[in-house]
Each structure stands twice: as C-alpha cells, then as structure tokens.
CSV table of C-alpha atoms in Angstrom, one decimal:
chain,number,residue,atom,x,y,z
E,19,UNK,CA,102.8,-121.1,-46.3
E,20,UNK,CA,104.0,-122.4,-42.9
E,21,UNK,CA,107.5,-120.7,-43.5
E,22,UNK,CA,106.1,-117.5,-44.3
E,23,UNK,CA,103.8,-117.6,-41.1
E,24,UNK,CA,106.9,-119.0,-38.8
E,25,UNK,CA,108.9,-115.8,-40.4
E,26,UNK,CA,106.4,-113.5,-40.1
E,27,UNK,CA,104.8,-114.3,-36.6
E,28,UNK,CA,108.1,-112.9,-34.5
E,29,UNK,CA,108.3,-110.2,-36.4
E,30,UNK,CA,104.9,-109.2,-35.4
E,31,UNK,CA,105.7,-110.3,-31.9
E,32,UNK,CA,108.1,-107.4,-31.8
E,33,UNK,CA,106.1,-104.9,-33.5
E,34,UNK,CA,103.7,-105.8,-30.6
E,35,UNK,CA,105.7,-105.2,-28.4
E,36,UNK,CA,107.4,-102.1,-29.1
E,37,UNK,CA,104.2,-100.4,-29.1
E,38,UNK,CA,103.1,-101.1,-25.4
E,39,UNK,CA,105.4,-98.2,-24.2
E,40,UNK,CA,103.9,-95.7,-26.7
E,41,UNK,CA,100.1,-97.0,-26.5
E,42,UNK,CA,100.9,-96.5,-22.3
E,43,UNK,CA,102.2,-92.9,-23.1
E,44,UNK,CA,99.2,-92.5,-25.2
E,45,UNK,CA,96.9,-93.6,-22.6
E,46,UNK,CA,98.1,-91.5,-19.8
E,47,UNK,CA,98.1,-88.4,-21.9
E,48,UNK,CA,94.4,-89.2,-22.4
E,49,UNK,CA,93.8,-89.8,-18.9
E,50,UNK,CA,95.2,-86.1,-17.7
E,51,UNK,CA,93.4,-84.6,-20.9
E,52,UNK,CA,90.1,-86.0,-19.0
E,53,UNK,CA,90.6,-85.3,-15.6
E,54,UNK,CA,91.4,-81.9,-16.9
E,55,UNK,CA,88.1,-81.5,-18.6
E,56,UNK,CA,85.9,-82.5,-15.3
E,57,UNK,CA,85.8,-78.8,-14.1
E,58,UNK,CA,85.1,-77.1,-17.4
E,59,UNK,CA,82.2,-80.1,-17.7
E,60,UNK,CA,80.5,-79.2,-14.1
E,61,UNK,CA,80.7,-75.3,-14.9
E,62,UNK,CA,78.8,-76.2,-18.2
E,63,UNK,CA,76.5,-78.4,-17.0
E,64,UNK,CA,74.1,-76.6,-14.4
E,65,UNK,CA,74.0,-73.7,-17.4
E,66,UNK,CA,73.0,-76.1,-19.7
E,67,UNK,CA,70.0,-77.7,-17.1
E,68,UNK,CA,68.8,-73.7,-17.0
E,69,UNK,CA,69.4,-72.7,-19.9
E,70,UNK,CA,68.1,-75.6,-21.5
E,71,UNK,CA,64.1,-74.9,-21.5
E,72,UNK,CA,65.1,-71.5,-23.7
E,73,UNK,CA,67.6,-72.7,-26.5
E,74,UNK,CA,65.9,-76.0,-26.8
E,75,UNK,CA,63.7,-75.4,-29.8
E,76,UNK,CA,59.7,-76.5,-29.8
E,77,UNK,CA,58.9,-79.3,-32.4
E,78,UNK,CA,56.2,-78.8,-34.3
E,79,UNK,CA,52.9,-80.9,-34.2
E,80,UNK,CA,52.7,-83.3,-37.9
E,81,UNK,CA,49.6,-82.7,-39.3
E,82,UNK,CA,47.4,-85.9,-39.5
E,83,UNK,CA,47.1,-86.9,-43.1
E,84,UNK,CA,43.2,-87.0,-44.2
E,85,UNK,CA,42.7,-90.3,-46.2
E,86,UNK,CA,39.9,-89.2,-49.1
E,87,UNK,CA,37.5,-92.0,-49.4
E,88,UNK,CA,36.9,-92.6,-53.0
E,89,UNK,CA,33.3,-93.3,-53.5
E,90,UNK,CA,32.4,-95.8,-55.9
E,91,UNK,CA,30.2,-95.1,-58.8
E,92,UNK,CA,27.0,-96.0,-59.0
E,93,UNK,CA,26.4,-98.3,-62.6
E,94,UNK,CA,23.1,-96.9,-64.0
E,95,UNK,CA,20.8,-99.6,-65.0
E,96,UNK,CA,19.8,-99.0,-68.7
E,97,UNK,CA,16.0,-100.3,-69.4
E,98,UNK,CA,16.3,-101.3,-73.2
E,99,UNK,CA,12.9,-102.1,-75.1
E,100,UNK,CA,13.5,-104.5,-77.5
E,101,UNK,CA,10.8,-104.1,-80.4
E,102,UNK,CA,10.4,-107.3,-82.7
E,103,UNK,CA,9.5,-107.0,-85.7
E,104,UNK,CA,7.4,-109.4,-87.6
C-alpha cells in the first residue's frame, strides 16, 4: 500500500498545483462579476422596500381546530325482580 501512496502522492502534488493559476483566474472573474452587480443590486433594492408592502402577499389566518368532546354514555341501571318459585 505504501508504494502506491509514495507514487500517487506527487502526482497529486502536481495536479494541486497546476490548478492554483486557474482557481486564481476563476476567482478574479468572480470578483469583477460581483462588483459589477453592486449597482444593478442598489437600483433594485429601494424598489423592492416600496414596492414590497403591495406584491408581498397576506397569509391567511389557520382556523383553530375545534376538539369534539365525546361524552360518555351513561350505563342504565336495570332493576331485575327475581321471582322464586317454591
């Protein structure tokens, strides 16, 4: 396993390293993409503080749910006359 790692581990040295120039040109590009942004951002933004009250839409109240209260029934008492017979 050790040879594989001791192979392996320049090889990604490189690979790490021949990206910095393209991750830097990456960032860069990013950076001017979001400084270019700022003024379309501060045009948009005191619309969307005015405007905001009449797009935003009202939520609607959730009706409280009404728990039924089951009642229990009442056991009617049955009054039995026992006859005995002689």
């Amino acid at each position: 396993m050790y040879l594989v790692y001791n192979v392996m581990y320049p090889a990604m040295w490189n690979l790490s390293n021949l990206m910095y120039p393209v991750h830097n040109a990456m960032y860069l590009a990013m950076w001017k993409v979001s400084n270019l942004t700022y003024p379309a951002h501060n045009v948009m933004y005191p619309a969307n503080i005015i405007f905001k009250g009449f797009l935003k839409k009202k939520k609607k109240k959730k009706k409280r749910k009404r728990r039924r209260v089951i009642k229990k029934k009442k056991k009617r008492r049955r009054f039995r006359i026992f006859v005995v017979l002689k």
